[in-house]
Amino acid sequence: METKEQILGYLEEVYDPEVPVLSVVDLGIVRNVEVDAEGTLITITPTYTGCPAMNVIEDDIRAKLKEKGISNFSIKTILSPAWTTDWISEAGKQKLKDYGIAPPEKSSPDISLLSNKSKVIKCPRCGSLNTEMKSFFGSTACKALYICNDCKEPFDYFKCI
């Protein structure tokens, strides 16, 4: 019988379909793994309610566990507590940056729309703070589209939730 650590290792090989450099563990979607004589229970939380990638993620988790020879498992989705960008691992944040997506900064929600001021985000490519938000929604609903005024490159910012 596999251990919790082994199962978590397998889940490190399951990647988010929208940000394929992040595993579901890096992203904080995997909330818990319980292994006992009855089988394995994997508890997951979507990044937001109605996230279209969750069905794919569940299918990928099932496929990975079956690939590893594990057949006695179940996946439970919980919505509370709600997922937060605070759950992204430090390694995950570095992977986002290396991929060209500015990782979430700090642990507070982005309330810039309420103040009508764009949040200052560091460009993941050149490090400049001379950036501006072009759209509150980027390639997915959880990201905003920014442009760097120095290197002129557009980039996504993973919004704090």
mmCIF file of C-alpha atoms in Angstrom:
data_model
loop_
_atom_site.group_PDB
_atom_site.id
_atom_site.type_symbol
_atom_site.label_atom_id
_atom_site.label_comp_id
_atom_site.label_asym_id
_atom_site.label_seq_id
_atom_site.Cartn_x
_atom_site.Cartn_y
_atom_site.Cartn_z
ATOM 1 C CA MET A 1 0.000 0.000 0.000
ATOM 2 C CA GLU A 2 1.303 3.461 -0.949
ATOM 3 C CA THR A 3 1.963 6.121 1.636
ATOM 4 C CA LYS A 4 0.547 9.637 1.680
ATOM 5 C CA GLU A 5 3.955 10.939 0.581
ATOM 6 C CA GLN A 6 4.032 8.568 -2.408
ATOM 7 C CA ILE A 7 0.549 9.645 -3.476
ATOM 8 C CA LEU A 8 1.540 13.312 -3.179
ATOM 9 C CA GLY A 9 4.587 12.514 -5.314
ATOM 10 C CA TYR A 10 2.346 11.034 -7.992
ATOM 11 C CA LEU A 11 0.095 14.095 -7.834
ATOM 12 C CA GLU A 12 3.170 16.299 -8.444
ATOM 13 C CA GLU A 13 3.059 14.735 -11.937
ATOM 14 C CA VAL A 14 -0.490 16.003 -12.580
ATOM 15 C CA TYR A 15 -0.391 19.456 -14.150
ATOM 16 C CA ASP A 16 -2.935 22.239 -14.312
ATOM 17 C CA PRO A 17 -4.299 22.306 -17.877
ATOM 18 C CA GLU A 18 -4.401 26.117 -17.930
ATOM 19 C CA VAL A 19 -0.905 26.634 -16.475
ATOM 20 C CA PRO A 20 0.963 23.464 -17.448
ATOM 21 C CA VAL A 21 4.103 24.234 -15.429
ATOM 22 C CA LEU A 22 2.193 23.955 -12.137
ATOM 23 C CA SER A 23 1.256 20.662 -10.570
ATOM 24 C CA VAL A 24 -2.035 20.397 -8.747
ATOM 25 C CA VAL A 25 0.043 20.172 -5.563
ATOM 26 C CA ASP A 26 2.001 23.369 -6.394
ATOM 27 C CA LEU A 27 -1.269 25.142 -7.126
ATOM 28 C CA GLY A 28 -2.763 24.116 -3.783
ATOM 29 C CA ILE A 29 -5.734 22.359 -5.374
ATOM 30 C CA VAL A 30 -4.872 19.154 -3.497
ATOM 31 C CA ARG A 31 -6.032 19.893 0.035
ATOM 32 C CA ASN A 32 -5.459 16.506 1.638
ATOM 33 C CA VAL A 33 -4.531 12.904 0.983
ATOM 34 C CA GLU A 34 -5.694 10.185 3.357
ATOM 35 C CA VAL A 35 -4.431 6.634 3.007
ATOM 36 C CA ASP A 36 -5.798 3.791 5.123
ATOM 37 C CA ALA A 37 -6.869 0.164 4.817
ATOM 38 C CA GLU A 38 -10.080 1.271 3.084
ATOM 39 C CA GLY A 39 -8.190 3.036 0.259
ATOM 40 C CA THR A 40 -7.046 6.507 -0.649
ATOM 41 C CA LEU A 41 -9.107 9.680 -0.411
ATOM 42 C CA ILE A 42 -7.878 12.760 -2.245
ATOM 43 C CA THR A 43 -9.561 16.021 -1.313
ATOM 44 C CA ILE A 44 -9.376 18.862 -3.821
ATOM 45 C CA THR A 45 -10.624 22.445 -3.963
ATOM 46 C CA PRO A 46 -11.169 24.310 -7.243
ATOM 47 C CA THR A 47 -9.406 27.620 -7.725
ATOM 48 C CA TYR A 48 -12.869 29.105 -8.049
ATOM 49 C CA THR A 49 -16.381 27.688 -8.138
ATOM 50 C CA GLY A 50 -17.201 26.621 -11.654
ATOM 51 C CA CYS A 51 -13.568 26.437 -12.785
ATOM 52 C CA PRO A 52 -13.791 24.705 -16.181
ATOM 53 C CA ALA A 53 -10.478 22.921 -15.665
ATOM 54 C CA MET A 54 -11.620 20.905 -12.631
ATOM 55 C CA ASN A 55 -13.172 18.056 -14.643
ATOM 56 C CA VAL A 56 -9.938 17.703 -16.599
ATOM 57 C CA ILE A 57 -7.914 17.829 -13.387
ATOM 58 C CA GLU A 58 -10.037 15.104 -11.767
ATOM 59 C CA ASP A 59 -9.693 12.941 -14.896
ATOM 60 C CA ASP A 60 -5.929 13.510 -14.914
ATOM 61 C CA ILE A 61 -5.666 12.564 -11.218
ATOM 62 C CA ARG A 62 -7.630 9.356 -11.898
ATOM 63 C CA ALA A 63 -5.455 8.529 -14.905
ATOM 64 C CA LYS A 64 -2.220 9.151 -12.980
ATOM 65 C CA LEU A 65 -3.249 6.978 -10.038
ATOM 66 C CA LYS A 66 -4.383 4.164 -12.351
ATOM 67 C CA GLU A 67 -1.083 4.480 -14.243
ATOM 68 C CA LYS A 68 0.706 3.968 -10.911
ATOM 69 C CA GLY A 69 -1.384 0.845 -10.220
ATOM 70 C CA ILE A 70 -3.705 2.390 -7.655
ATOM 71 C CA SER A 71 -7.322 1.436 -8.125
ATOM 72 C CA ASN A 72 -8.896 1.847 -4.701
ATOM 73 C CA PHE A 73 -9.238 5.616 -4.396
ATOM 74 C CA SER A 74 -11.824 8.368 -4.421
ATOM 75 C CA ILE A 75 -11.711 12.088 -5.072
ATOM 76 C CA LYS A 76 -13.763 14.489 -3.003
ATOM 77 C CA THR A 77 -14.252 18.125 -3.991
ATOM 78 C CA ILE A 78 -14.782 20.653 -1.220
ATOM 79 C CA LEU A 79 -15.609 24.328 -1.669
ATOM 80 C CA SER A 80 -15.002 25.491 1.877
ATOM 81 C CA PRO A 81 -12.671 26.911 2.791
ATOM 82 C CA ALA A 82 -12.474 28.606 -0.588
ATOM 83 C CA TRP A 83 -9.201 28.285 -2.473
ATOM 84 C CA THR A 84 -6.827 31.218 -2.158
ATOM 85 C CA THR A 85 -3.621 32.132 -3.955
ATOM 86 C CA ASP A 86 -1.970 31.819 -0.529
ATOM 87 C CA TRP A 87 -2.091 28.053 -1.167
ATOM 88 C CA ILE A 88 0.267 28.253 -4.153
ATOM 89 C CA SER A 89 3.607 26.870 -3.014
ATOM 90 C CA GLU A 90 6.747 29.007 -3.131
ATOM 91 C CA ALA A 91 8.094 26.599 -5.756
ATOM 92 C CA GLY A 92 4.859 27.121 -7.702
ATOM 93 C CA LYS A 93 5.259 30.896 -7.566
ATOM 94 C CA GLN A 94 8.787 30.573 -8.934
ATOM 95 C CA LYS A 95 7.546 28.255 -11.698
ATOM 96 C CA LEU A 96 4.915 30.869 -12.647
ATOM 97 C CA LYS A 97 7.575 33.568 -12.841
ATOM 98 C CA ASP A 98 9.905 31.362 -14.897
ATOM 99 C CA TYR A 99 6.986 30.630 -17.246
ATOM 100 C CA GLY A 100 6.357 34.360 -17.771
ATOM 101 C CA ILE A 101 3.354 34.788 -15.474
ATOM 102 C CA ALA A 102 3.733 37.227 -12.601
ATOM 103 C CA PRO A 103 2.880 35.283 -9.438
ATOM 104 C CA PRO A 104 0.359 36.645 -6.953
ATOM 105 C CA GLU A 105 1.851 39.214 -4.638
ATOM 106 C CA LYS A 106 1.183 39.243 -0.930
ATOM 107 C CA SER A 107 -1.872 37.494 0.400
ATOM 108 C CA SER A 108 -4.598 40.037 -0.029
ATOM 109 C CA PRO A 109 -7.275 40.177 -2.696
ATOM 110 C CA ASP A 110 -6.739 42.615 -5.524
ATOM 111 C CA ILE A 111 -9.047 45.526 -4.771
ATOM 112 C CA SER A 112 -7.511 47.811 -7.386
ATOM 113 C CA LEU A 113 -10.785 47.965 -9.313
ATOM 114 C CA LEU A 114 -12.483 49.548 -6.318
ATOM 115 C CA SER A 115 -9.900 52.335 -6.176
ATOM 116 C CA ASN A 116 -9.619 52.660 -9.980
ATOM 117 C CA LYS A 117 -5.841 52.264 -9.658
ATOM 118 C CA SER A 118 -3.869 49.460 -11.236
ATOM 119 C CA LYS A 119 -1.754 47.373 -8.924
ATOM 120 C CA VAL A 120 1.973 47.765 -9.580
ATOM 121 C CA ILE A 121 3.219 44.349 -10.684
ATOM 122 C CA LYS A 122 6.829 43.418 -11.389
ATOM 123 C CA CYS A 123 7.443 42.237 -14.945
ATOM 124 C CA PRO A 124 8.369 38.534 -14.804
ATOM 125 C CA ARG A 125 10.644 38.989 -17.831
ATOM 126 C CA CYS A 126 12.799 42.038 -17.049
ATOM 127 C CA GLY A 127 11.888 42.826 -13.418
ATOM 128 C CA SER A 128 10.660 46.362 -14.144
ATOM 129 C CA LEU A 129 7.946 47.921 -12.008
ATOM 130 C CA ASN A 130 6.997 50.193 -14.917
ATOM 131 C CA THR A 131 3.970 48.068 -15.819
ATOM 132 C CA GLU A 132 0.283 48.680 -16.360
ATOM 133 C CA MET A 133 -2.837 46.570 -16.414
ATOM 134 C CA LYS A 134 -4.491 46.396 -19.833
ATOM 135 C CA SER A 135 -7.364 44.120 -18.852
ATOM 136 C CA PHE A 136 -8.603 42.757 -15.545
ATOM 137 C CA PHE A 137 -8.996 39.423 -17.360
ATOM 138 C CA GLY A 138 -6.069 37.741 -19.059
ATOM 139 C CA SER A 139 -5.834 34.351 -20.721
ATOM 140 C CA THR A 140 -8.069 32.921 -17.977
ATOM 141 C CA ALA A 141 -10.409 34.508 -15.441
ATOM 142 C CA CYS A 142 -7.867 34.077 -12.641
ATOM 143 C CA LYS A 143 -5.266 36.193 -14.431
ATOM 144 C CA ALA A 144 -5.080 39.855 -15.455
ATOM 145 C CA LEU A 145 -3.301 41.118 -18.578
ATOM 146 C CA TYR A 146 -0.424 43.542 -18.013
ATOM 147 C CA ILE A 147 2.195 45.109 -20.246
ATOM 148 C CA CYS A 148 5.700 46.155 -19.321
ATOM 149 C CA ASN A 149 6.443 49.700 -20.480
ATOM 150 C CA ASP A 150 10.193 49.004 -20.446
ATOM 151 C CA CYS A 151 10.613 45.692 -22.313
ATOM 152 C CA LYS A 152 7.230 46.158 -24.065
ATOM 153 C CA GLU A 153 6.221 42.544 -23.376
ATOM 154 C CA PRO A 154 2.680 41.616 -22.366
ATOM 155 C CA PHE A 155 2.299 39.197 -19.466
ATOM 156 C CA ASP A 156 -0.344 37.629 -17.282
ATOM 157 C CA TYR A 157 -0.557 38.338 -13.564
ATOM 158 C CA PHE A 158 -2.059 35.619 -11.386
ATOM 159 C CA LYS A 159 -4.544 37.672 -9.362
ATOM 160 C CA CYS A 160 -4.715 37.351 -5.586
ATOM 161 C CA ILE A 161 -7.887 35.634 -4.551
#
